[in-house]
Coordinates of C-alpha atoms in Angstrom, one line a residue:
Chain A
M25 CA 2.0 -30.9 11.3
A26 CA 1.0 -27.7 8.9
R27 CA 2.6 -27.6 5.6
L28 CA 3.8 -24.2 4.2
I29 CA 5.1 -23.4 0.6
I30 CA 7.1 -20.3 -0.1
M31 CA 6.4 -20.1 -4.3
G32 CA 9.9 -18.4 -5.3
G33 CA 13.3 -18.1 -3.4
G34 CA 14.5 -15.0 -4.2
V35 CA 15.2 -11.8 -1.7
S36 CA 11.4 -12.1 -0.3
G37 CA 11.0 -15.8 -0.5
H38 CA 14.0 -17.0 0.6
T39 CA 13.9 -14.7 3.8
A40 CA 10.3 -15.9 4.5
A41 CA 11.5 -19.3 3.8
T42 CA 14.6 -19.4 6.3
F43 CA 12.7 -17.1 8.9
A44 CA 9.9 -19.6 8.8
K45 CA 12.0 -23.0 9.1
K46 CA 13.7 -21.2 12.1
Y47 CA 10.5 -20.3 13.9
L48 CA 8.5 -23.7 12.9
G49 CA 11.5 -26.3 13.7
K50 CA 10.9 -29.7 12.6
K51 CA 7.6 -29.8 13.7
H52 CA 6.3 -28.0 10.3
E53 CA 7.1 -28.2 6.8
V54 CA 8.3 -25.5 5.3
I55 CA 8.7 -26.1 1.3
V56 CA 10.2 -23.8 -1.4
V57 CA 9.4 -23.7 -5.1
T58 CA 11.6 -21.7 -6.9
P59 CA 12.8 -22.7 -10.7
N60 CA 16.3 -21.2 -10.0
S61 CA 18.8 -23.5 -8.9
K62 CA 21.1 -20.4 -7.4
W63 CA 20.5 -17.2 -5.1
N64 CA 21.5 -14.0 -6.7
W65 CA 22.2 -10.7 -4.5
I66 CA 20.9 -9.0 -7.5
P67 CA 22.1 -5.3 -6.6
S68 CA 25.5 -6.4 -6.8
N69 CA 24.7 -7.9 -11.0
I70 CA 25.2 -4.1 -11.8
W71 CA 29.2 -4.5 -10.8
V72 CA 29.3 -7.7 -12.8
G73 CA 27.7 -5.7 -15.9
V74 CA 30.8 -3.9 -16.1
G75 CA 33.1 -6.8 -15.4
E76 CA 34.0 -5.7 -11.6
M77 CA 32.6 -8.9 -10.5
T78 CA 31.9 -12.3 -11.9
S79 CA 28.7 -14.4 -12.1
D80 CA 29.8 -16.8 -9.0
E81 CA 30.6 -14.1 -7.0
V82 CA 27.1 -13.1 -7.0
T83 CA 25.1 -16.3 -6.6
F84 CA 25.5 -19.5 -4.8
P85 CA 23.6 -22.9 -5.1
L86 CA 20.4 -23.1 -3.0
A87 CA 20.2 -26.6 -2.3
P88 CA 23.2 -27.1 0.0
V89 CA 21.7 -24.3 2.4
Y90 CA 18.3 -25.5 2.0
K91 CA 19.5 -29.0 3.3
K92 CA 21.4 -27.6 6.1
A93 CA 18.3 -25.6 7.0
G94 CA 16.0 -28.6 7.0
I95 CA 13.9 -27.2 4.1
D96 CA 11.9 -29.0 1.1
Y97 CA 13.7 -27.5 -2.0
R98 CA 11.7 -28.5 -5.2
Q99 CA 13.9 -26.5 -8.4
A100 CA 10.7 -26.3 -10.0
K101 CA 8.2 -23.4 -11.3
A102 CA 4.6 -23.2 -10.1
V103 CA 1.8 -23.5 -12.3
S104 CA -1.3 -23.2 -10.7
I105 CA -3.2 -22.3 -7.4
H106 CA -6.1 -24.6 -6.2
P107 CA -7.4 -22.9 -3.1
E108 CA -10.1 -25.2 -2.5
G109 CA -8.7 -28.3 -3.6
K110 CA -10.3 -30.6 -6.2
S111 CA -13.7 -32.8 -6.5
D112 CA -12.5 -35.6 -4.0
S113 CA -10.4 -33.5 -1.8
D114 CA -10.9 -30.3 0.3
D115 CA -7.0 -30.3 0.6
A116 CA -5.5 -27.0 -1.0
Y117 CA -2.8 -27.6 -3.1
I118 CA -0.5 -26.1 -6.3
T119 CA 0.6 -28.0 -9.2
I120 CA 4.4 -27.3 -9.9
E121 CA 6.4 -28.2 -13.0
Y122 CA 9.9 -29.1 -12.3
T123 CA 13.0 -27.7 -14.0
S124 CA 16.0 -29.4 -12.4
E125 CA 18.0 -31.6 -14.9
D126 CA 16.8 -34.8 -13.6
K127 CA 13.3 -34.1 -13.6
A128 CA 12.6 -31.5 -16.1
G129 CA 9.3 -31.3 -17.0
E130 CA 7.6 -33.6 -14.5
S131 CA 4.6 -32.3 -12.8
E132 CA 3.4 -32.8 -9.5
E133 CA 0.5 -31.6 -6.8
L134 CA 1.9 -30.6 -3.4
T135 CA -1.2 -29.4 -0.7
Y136 CA -0.8 -26.7 1.4
D137 CA -1.9 -25.2 4.6
Y138 CA -0.2 -21.7 4.0
L139 CA 1.2 -20.2 0.8
I140 CA 2.9 -17.3 0.2
N141 CA 3.2 -15.8 -3.3
A142 CA 7.1 -14.8 -3.5
T143 CA 7.4 -15.5 -7.2
G144 CA 8.9 -12.4 -8.6
P145 CA 8.3 -10.7 -11.8
K146 CA 8.4 -12.2 -15.2
L147 CA 10.7 -10.2 -17.4
N148 CA 8.6 -9.2 -20.3
F149 CA 11.0 -8.5 -22.8
G150 CA 8.3 -9.4 -25.1
A151 CA 5.8 -6.1 -24.1
T152 CA 8.6 -4.1 -26.5
P153 CA 8.7 -5.3 -30.2
G154 CA 12.6 -5.7 -30.6
L155 CA 13.2 -5.5 -27.1
G156 CA 12.4 -9.5 -26.9
E157 CA 10.2 -12.4 -27.0
G158 CA 8.6 -13.4 -24.0
T159 CA 11.0 -13.6 -21.0
N160 CA 13.6 -13.8 -23.2
L161 CA 16.3 -11.1 -23.9
G162 CA 16.6 -9.9 -27.7
N163 CA 19.8 -9.3 -30.1
H164 CA 20.0 -5.9 -30.2
T165 CA 20.0 -5.2 -26.0
V166 CA 21.3 -6.2 -23.0
S167 CA 19.9 -6.5 -19.6
V168 CA 21.6 -6.7 -16.0
C169 CA 18.5 -8.2 -14.4
T170 CA 19.9 -11.6 -14.0
A171 CA 23.5 -12.4 -13.3
D172 CA 23.7 -14.3 -16.9
H173 CA 22.4 -11.3 -17.9
A174 CA 24.9 -9.1 -16.7
T175 CA 27.8 -10.8 -17.5
H176 CA 26.9 -10.6 -21.1
A177 CA 26.6 -7.4 -20.8
N178 CA 30.0 -6.7 -19.9
L179 CA 31.0 -8.9 -22.5
E180 CA 29.3 -6.2 -24.9
L181 CA 30.6 -3.7 -23.0
K182 CA 34.2 -5.0 -23.5
S183 CA 33.6 -4.9 -27.4
C184 CA 32.4 -1.3 -27.5
I185 CA 35.5 -0.2 -25.6
E186 CA 37.7 -2.3 -27.6
K187 CA 36.4 -0.2 -30.7
M188 CA 36.9 2.9 -28.9
K189 CA 40.4 2.6 -28.4
N190 CA 40.5 1.8 -32.2
G191 CA 39.1 5.0 -33.0
E192 CA 35.5 4.2 -33.4
R193 CA 33.1 6.2 -31.3
Q194 CA 30.1 4.5 -29.6
T195 CA 27.0 5.7 -28.3
F196 CA 25.6 4.3 -24.7
L197 CA 21.6 4.1 -24.1
I198 CA 20.7 3.4 -20.8
G199 CA 17.1 3.3 -18.9
T200 CA 14.0 1.7 -19.5
G201 CA 12.9 0.0 -22.2
H202 CA 8.8 0.3 -21.9
G203 CA 6.7 3.1 -20.7
M204 CA 5.3 1.0 -17.6
C205 CA 8.7 -0.2 -16.4
T206 CA 10.2 -0.1 -12.7
C207 CA 13.3 -0.8 -11.4
Q208 CA 14.4 2.9 -12.6
G209 CA 17.1 2.5 -10.0
A210 CA 19.2 0.0 -11.2
A211 CA 19.2 1.3 -14.6
F212 CA 20.3 4.8 -12.7
E213 CA 23.4 2.5 -11.0
Y214 CA 24.2 1.1 -14.1
I215 CA 24.8 4.1 -16.3
F216 CA 27.1 5.8 -13.7
N217 CA 29.1 2.4 -13.7
I218 CA 29.2 2.5 -17.1
E219 CA 30.5 6.2 -17.2
K220 CA 33.2 5.4 -14.4
T221 CA 34.5 2.0 -16.4
L222 CA 34.5 4.0 -19.8
T223 CA 36.5 7.0 -17.8
D224 CA 38.8 4.2 -16.5
A225 CA 39.4 2.6 -19.5
G226 CA 40.7 5.9 -21.0
V227 CA 38.1 6.1 -23.7
R228 CA 35.5 8.1 -21.9
D229 CA 35.6 11.0 -24.3
M230 CA 35.0 8.7 -27.4
A231 CA 31.4 7.7 -26.0
D232 CA 27.8 9.3 -25.6
I233 CA 26.0 8.0 -23.0
K234 CA 22.3 8.8 -22.7
W235 CA 19.5 8.1 -20.3
I236 CA 16.0 7.4 -21.3
S237 CA 13.4 6.5 -19.2
N238 CA 9.7 6.6 -18.4
E239 CA 9.7 8.6 -15.6
S240 CA 8.0 12.2 -16.0
F241 CA 11.4 13.9 -14.1
L242 CA 14.8 12.9 -13.7
G243 CA 14.6 11.4 -10.4
D244 CA 11.3 10.1 -10.2
F245 CA 12.2 6.4 -9.5
G246 CA 8.9 5.7 -9.9
M247 CA 8.3 6.6 -6.1
G248 CA 6.8 10.5 -7.4
G249 CA 10.3 11.6 -6.7
I250 CA 12.0 12.1 -3.2
H251 CA 12.4 15.4 -1.4
F252 CA 16.2 15.0 0.5
S253 CA 17.2 17.1 3.5
M254 CA 20.3 18.8 1.9
G255 CA 22.3 21.4 3.3
G256 CA 19.5 23.0 4.9
Y257 CA 17.0 22.5 1.8
A258 CA 14.4 20.1 1.4
T259 CA 16.1 19.2 -2.1
S260 CA 14.2 17.5 -5.1
S261 CA 15.8 14.3 -6.4
K262 CA 14.9 16.1 -9.8
I263 CA 17.6 18.5 -8.8
F264 CA 20.0 15.8 -7.3
S265 CA 19.6 13.4 -10.3
E266 CA 20.2 16.6 -12.7
S267 CA 23.2 17.2 -11.1
L268 CA 24.6 13.8 -10.9
Y269 CA 24.1 13.4 -14.5
A270 CA 25.1 17.1 -15.6
E271 CA 28.7 16.5 -13.9
R272 CA 29.3 13.6 -15.9
G273 CA 28.3 14.9 -18.9
L274 CA 25.0 12.3 -19.6
D275 CA 22.5 13.3 -21.3
W276 CA 18.8 12.5 -20.4
I277 CA 15.4 11.7 -22.5
I278 CA 12.6 11.7 -20.0
G279 CA 9.6 10.5 -20.2
A280 CA 9.6 7.7 -22.8
H281 CA 8.0 5.1 -23.8
V282 CA 10.1 2.7 -26.0
N283 CA 7.5 1.2 -28.4
K284 CA 9.9 -0.5 -30.6
V285 CA 13.8 -1.6 -30.6
E286 CA 15.7 -2.5 -33.9
A287 CA 19.4 -3.4 -34.2
G288 CA 21.3 -0.2 -33.3
I289 CA 18.0 2.0 -32.6
A290 CA 15.4 2.7 -30.1
H291 CA 12.2 4.2 -31.3
Y292 CA 10.1 5.9 -28.7
E293 CA 6.9 8.2 -27.9
L294 CA 7.3 11.1 -25.3
L295 CA 4.4 12.6 -23.2
D296 CA 4.1 15.6 -25.5
G297 CA 2.7 12.9 -28.1
S298 CA 5.9 13.5 -30.5
M299 CA 7.9 10.7 -31.7
G300 CA 11.4 10.2 -32.0
S301 CA 14.4 7.9 -32.5
Q302 CA 17.9 7.1 -30.5
E303 CA 20.6 5.6 -32.3
F304 CA 23.2 3.3 -29.8
D305 CA 25.8 0.8 -30.2
F306 CA 25.4 -0.3 -26.7
A307 CA 22.0 -0.2 -24.8
M308 CA 20.7 -1.8 -21.7
L309 CA 16.9 -1.5 -21.3
I310 CA 15.2 -2.6 -18.0
P311 CA 12.1 -4.5 -19.6
P312 CA 8.7 -3.9 -17.6
F313 CA 7.7 -6.6 -15.3
A314 CA 4.7 -8.8 -14.9
G315 CA 3.0 -11.5 -12.8
V316 CA 4.8 -14.7 -13.8
G317 CA 1.5 -16.1 -15.3
L318 CA 0.2 -18.5 -12.3
K319 CA -3.1 -19.7 -12.9
A320 CA -6.0 -20.5 -10.2
Y321 CA -9.0 -22.9 -10.3
A322 CA -11.9 -23.5 -8.2
K323 CA -12.9 -27.0 -6.3
D324 CA -14.9 -27.7 -9.6
G325 CA -12.4 -26.7 -12.0
S326 CA -13.1 -23.5 -13.0
D327 CA -10.9 -20.9 -13.7
I328 CA -10.6 -18.3 -10.6
T329 CA -7.3 -16.7 -12.0
D330 CA -8.9 -13.0 -12.0
T331 CA -10.1 -13.6 -8.6
I332 CA -7.3 -14.1 -7.2
F333 CA -4.7 -12.1 -9.7
A334 CA -5.0 -8.5 -10.8
P335 CA -5.0 -8.1 -14.6
N336 CA -1.4 -7.4 -14.8
G337 CA -0.4 -11.0 -13.4
F338 CA 0.3 -9.7 -9.6
M339 CA -1.5 -11.2 -6.7
K340 CA -4.3 -9.4 -4.9
V341 CA -4.1 -8.8 -1.0
D342 CA -5.6 -6.4 1.4
A343 CA -5.1 -3.2 -0.8
N344 CA -7.5 -0.7 -1.8
Y345 CA -8.0 -1.6 -5.3
G346 CA -10.7 1.1 -6.0
A347 CA -8.9 4.0 -5.5
G348 CA -9.9 5.2 -9.0
A349 CA -8.1 8.5 -10.1
Y350 CA -4.5 10.2 -8.7
E351 CA -6.3 12.9 -6.8
N352 CA -8.4 10.0 -4.3
W353 CA -5.1 8.1 -3.7
S354 CA -4.1 7.8 -0.1
A355 CA -1.6 5.9 1.9
S356 CA -4.0 3.7 3.2
D357 CA -4.5 2.2 -0.4
W358 CA -1.4 0.2 0.4
P359 CA -1.2 -3.4 1.8
S360 CA -0.5 -3.9 5.4
T361 CA -1.0 -7.7 5.8
L362 CA -0.5 -8.9 2.2
Q363 CA -3.3 -11.4 2.8
N364 CA -5.6 -12.7 -0.1
P365 CA -8.7 -11.2 0.4
T366 CA -10.5 -14.4 -1.0
Y367 CA -8.2 -17.3 0.7
S368 CA -6.9 -16.1 4.1
N369 CA -4.2 -19.0 4.0
M370 CA -2.4 -17.5 1.1
F371 CA -0.1 -14.3 0.9
A372 CA 2.0 -12.2 -1.2
V373 CA 5.1 -10.7 -1.1
G374 CA 7.9 -8.5 -3.0
I375 CA 7.0 -7.6 -6.2
A376 CA 4.9 -10.6 -6.4
F377 CA 1.9 -8.7 -4.5
A378 CA -0.1 -6.4 -6.9
P379 CA 0.1 -2.6 -5.8
P380 CA -3.0 -0.5 -5.7
H381 CA -1.8 1.9 -8.3
P382 CA 1.3 3.1 -9.1
I383 CA 3.0 6.0 -6.7
S384 CA 3.8 8.1 -9.4
K385 CA 1.4 10.4 -11.1
P386 CA 0.1 8.3 -14.3
M387 CA 0.5 10.5 -17.4
T388 CA -0.9 9.7 -21.0
T389 CA 0.4 11.2 -24.2
P390 CA -1.9 12.8 -26.9
N391 CA -1.9 9.5 -28.8
G392 CA -3.4 7.9 -25.6
T393 CA -0.5 5.9 -24.4
M394 CA -0.3 5.8 -20.7
I395 CA 3.6 6.1 -19.4
V396 CA 4.2 5.8 -15.5
P397 CA 6.5 3.9 -13.7
T398 CA 5.2 1.3 -11.8
P399 CA 6.1 1.0 -8.2
P400 CA 9.6 -0.2 -7.2
R401 CA 9.2 -2.9 -4.2
T402 CA 12.5 -5.0 -4.7
G403 CA 15.4 -5.3 -2.1
M404 CA 14.6 -3.9 1.2
P405 CA 11.0 -3.7 1.4
S406 CA 10.7 -6.7 0.0
A407 CA 12.8 -8.7 2.5
M408 CA 10.7 -7.1 5.4
M409 CA 7.7 -8.1 3.6
G410 CA 8.7 -11.6 3.5
K411 CA 9.6 -11.5 7.2
A412 CA 6.5 -9.9 8.3
V413 CA 4.4 -12.4 6.7
T414 CA 6.0 -15.1 7.9
L415 CA 5.6 -14.0 11.3
S416 CA 2.0 -13.7 10.9
I417 CA 1.8 -17.3 9.4
C418 CA 3.9 -18.6 12.3
D419 CA 1.6 -17.2 15.0
M420 CA -1.8 -18.8 13.2
I421 CA -0.1 -22.1 13.3
L422 CA 1.7 -22.1 16.3
N423 CA -0.4 -19.6 18.5
G424 CA -3.8 -20.4 16.8
T425 CA -4.7 -16.9 15.8
T426 CA -7.2 -16.3 13.3
E427 CA -5.6 -12.9 11.8
P428 CA -2.3 -11.7 10.8
T429 CA -0.1 -10.4 13.4
H430 CA 2.8 -8.6 11.3
T431 CA 2.3 -5.9 8.9
A432 CA 5.0 -4.6 6.2
N433 CA 2.8 -1.4 4.6
M434 CA 5.0 0.3 2.2
S435 CA 3.5 3.5 3.2
Q436 CA 5.0 2.7 6.9
M437 CA 8.3 1.5 5.8
G438 CA 11.6 3.0 4.8
A439 CA 13.8 1.7 1.8
A440 CA 17.7 2.3 2.0
C441 CA 19.0 2.3 -1.9
V442 CA 23.1 2.8 -2.4
A443 CA 23.8 3.5 -5.8
S444 CA 27.4 2.6 -7.0
A445 CA 29.8 4.7 -9.6
G446 CA 32.5 2.2 -9.8
K447 CA 33.7 -0.4 -6.9
G448 CA 36.6 1.3 -5.6
L449 CA 37.3 1.7 -2.2
F450 CA 39.2 5.0 -2.7
T451 CA 38.0 6.2 -6.3
G452 CA 34.4 6.7 -7.3
T453 CA 31.7 8.1 -5.3
A454 CA 27.9 6.3 -5.0
A455 CA 24.7 7.9 -3.5
A456 CA 23.6 7.0 -0.7
M457 CA 19.7 7.4 -0.1
T458 CA 17.5 6.7 2.8
V459 CA 13.8 7.4 2.0
Y460 CA 10.9 7.2 4.6
P461 CA 8.3 6.3 3.7
I462 CA 8.4 4.5 0.7
V463 CA 4.9 5.4 -0.2
P464 CA 4.6 9.3 0.3
D465 CA 2.3 10.2 2.8
F466 CA 0.8 13.6 2.3
E467 CA -1.9 13.8 5.2
K468 CA 0.5 12.5 7.6
Y469 CA 3.8 14.8 5.7
P470 CA 2.0 17.5 3.9
G471 CA 3.7 19.2 1.2
V472 CA 6.6 16.4 0.0
G473 CA 4.9 13.4 1.5
R474 CA 7.9 12.2 3.6
D475 CA 9.4 12.5 6.6
M476 CA 12.5 14.9 6.4
N477 CA 14.2 13.2 9.2
G478 CA 14.4 10.2 7.8
T479 CA 14.7 11.2 3.6
T480 CA 18.2 11.8 3.2
G481 CA 20.5 11.5 -0.4
E482 CA 24.6 12.5 -0.2
L483 CA 27.7 11.0 -2.3
G484 CA 30.8 9.9 -1.4
L485 CA 33.0 7.2 -1.0
A486 CA 31.5 6.2 2.4
A487 CA 28.2 5.1 0.3
H488 CA 30.8 2.7 -1.7
W489 CA 32.0 1.1 1.6
V490 CA 28.5 0.6 2.8
K491 CA 27.6 -0.9 -0.9
H492 CA 30.3 -3.5 -0.3
I493 CA 29.2 -3.9 3.3
L494 CA 25.7 -4.9 2.1
H495 CA 27.4 -7.1 -0.8
H496 CA 28.9 -9.3 2.1
I497 CA 26.5 -9.3 4.8
F498 CA 23.7 -10.1 2.7
I499 CA 25.3 -13.1 1.1
W500 CA 26.0 -14.2 4.6
K501 CA 22.7 -14.3 5.8
A502 CA 21.5 -15.8 3.0
K503 CA 23.7 -18.7 3.6
L504 CA 22.7 -18.8 6.8
K505 CA 25.6 -18.4 8.1
P506 CA 26.6 -17.6 11.8
G507 CA 24.4 -14.8 13.3
W508 CA 22.2 -14.3 10.5
T509 CA 19.1 -13.6 12.0
L510 CA 21.0 -10.8 13.6
I511 CA 21.4 -9.1 10.2
P512 CA 18.3 -7.1 9.7
E513 CA 16.6 -7.1 6.2
Chain B
M16 CA 39.7 26.8 -11.3
A17 CA 36.0 26.6 -11.7
E18 CA 36.0 25.9 -15.3
K19 CA 37.8 22.4 -14.7
H20 CA 34.4 21.5 -13.3
L21 CA 31.9 23.2 -15.4
G22 CA 33.8 23.3 -19.0
H23 CA 32.0 20.9 -20.3
I24 CA 28.3 22.5 -19.9
E25 CA 27.0 23.8 -22.8
P26 CA 24.6 26.6 -22.4
Y27 CA 21.1 26.1 -22.6
S28 CA 21.5 22.5 -22.6
A29 CA 19.2 20.8 -19.9
Q30 CA 22.7 20.4 -18.1
F31 CA 22.9 23.8 -17.8
G32 CA 19.7 24.2 -15.3
T33 CA 21.2 22.3 -12.4
M34 CA 23.7 22.2 -9.4
I35 CA 26.8 21.1 -10.7
P36 CA 29.4 20.2 -8.2
M37 CA 32.8 22.0 -7.6
G38 CA 36.4 21.4 -6.2
G39 CA 35.4 21.5 -2.6
Q40 CA 32.3 19.3 -3.0
K41 CA 34.0 17.1 -5.0
F42 CA 37.3 16.8 -2.6
F43 CA 35.1 16.0 0.5
R44 CA 33.7 13.1 -1.6
T45 CA 36.6 11.5 -1.6
C46 CA 38.1 12.5 1.5
V47 CA 38.9 9.3 3.4
L48 CA 38.7 11.4 7.0
W49 CA 35.6 13.0 6.5
Q50 CA 34.1 10.2 4.7
L51 CA 35.0 7.8 7.7
V52 CA 32.3 10.3 9.6
R53 CA 29.6 9.8 6.8
F54 CA 30.3 6.2 6.8
V55 CA 29.2 6.4 10.9
A56 CA 26.2 8.8 10.1
I57 CA 24.8 6.7 7.3
N58 CA 25.0 3.6 9.1
I59 CA 23.1 5.1 11.9
R60 CA 20.7 6.6 9.5
M61 CA 20.1 3.4 7.9
T62 CA 19.7 1.6 11.1
I63 CA 17.3 4.0 12.5
L64 CA 15.2 3.7 8.9
I65 CA 15.3 0.1 9.7
L66 CA 14.1 0.3 13.4
K67 CA 11.3 2.6 12.2
S68 CA 10.2 0.2 9.1
H69 CA 9.6 -2.8 10.9
H70 CA 6.2 -3.4 12.6

């Protein structure tokens, strides 16, 4: 009997665990270690953040789903990895610390034959003074990163709406809270939902809504921008995004590293080195992500964290980490098998793997501050990585293969993104975007780096319908309801 | 009636330098019949994307 441990129960970890159990059956063990008691369809947190959905509509308890599937679920956080075992045993193991109410604080060692790191990010609010402390959101801004955060954001939003109805003008600041953030897409969707909510509440004329982000141009999205095939033109996402903002009367500040947040004011540095401040009544600023802080130890107890993890805390995989300057970057730098180069029974998927470098061109201010969006690797690519790695591990366990048999390379896979503007079936318009590949390949697709047959963007109600359908089918799939394997990642 | 769609743009502001949708474009975005066609098209595109992405 082989034992596979998956650290993390988010999109990639849950995908990996459920397919692993399906393929490995009862003869082998699948254990999920996650500190969370609920699964969250994160894309719909945006609707929670404007009161269109409740927290319960975007989450469900993991325990019954894993019980039904025969997956051993430990509500705990992984603390350390010991890939060589310890002095009296060669069995690799991890240490975990329970977070469930009945066992809170208890520690345990779990041996493994294969390990998937799908821990997702640490929400590093503490990286920006005033944004929060460590992983905790501060008092000055709101967040939509978790369902609970989004619920809180909606309460703050409703409070602002009441003030506007009483004649008090309000300023909304939406975007990224640090120069090294990712997930611009979530903030992008949120600002349009805020605008739609205020319009529907009849208070749009009392609101100033402003975007602030670390993108060097609007529409960078952490992917170095995208060219969409639109109306016979290869249209830059800069024009696409600027048009969306201009249509709705939204202002923007780009190339900004938010370096301090105080009550009602955000301070920032721009790419040209100038400093500025923006007052706000309501601010949703995405925090930067970091690894969750796992440690790793060798058999003799020495610390090998630096061997297994990159300095940002994400796990090293089969990427080219020595590419150097932007001019030397290539699509081939990106990992395919997501296998750790030191320990072949260890893999990392989703946000947990260390990218070789950003996708967007790094830029530094005259003051030496680096401002660059970090690569997005959530949602669809995250799930595809989880499944590919699981299939490789299943082949290793069931068929004795020694090398990974499946790949999920972001320079060879696409992503679909639907950004809503409201939730109505007949009102509001969403943006539906497809990108292929996620990481531009300028050798294969000279000029814009992407296949113009697979990279498209359009606005309309149809995208709203798609967003609704995605919400329901992915929660259906995650609950392992009939036909779940037929729903693609 | 173009002013209805463009009246909020300030000359020489950042918003002045990009394309702004006008009546026809906005109409088709919420025209249910046209959007049914686009719904099918988006789903086909996404399916092709998924098929190309699995290795």
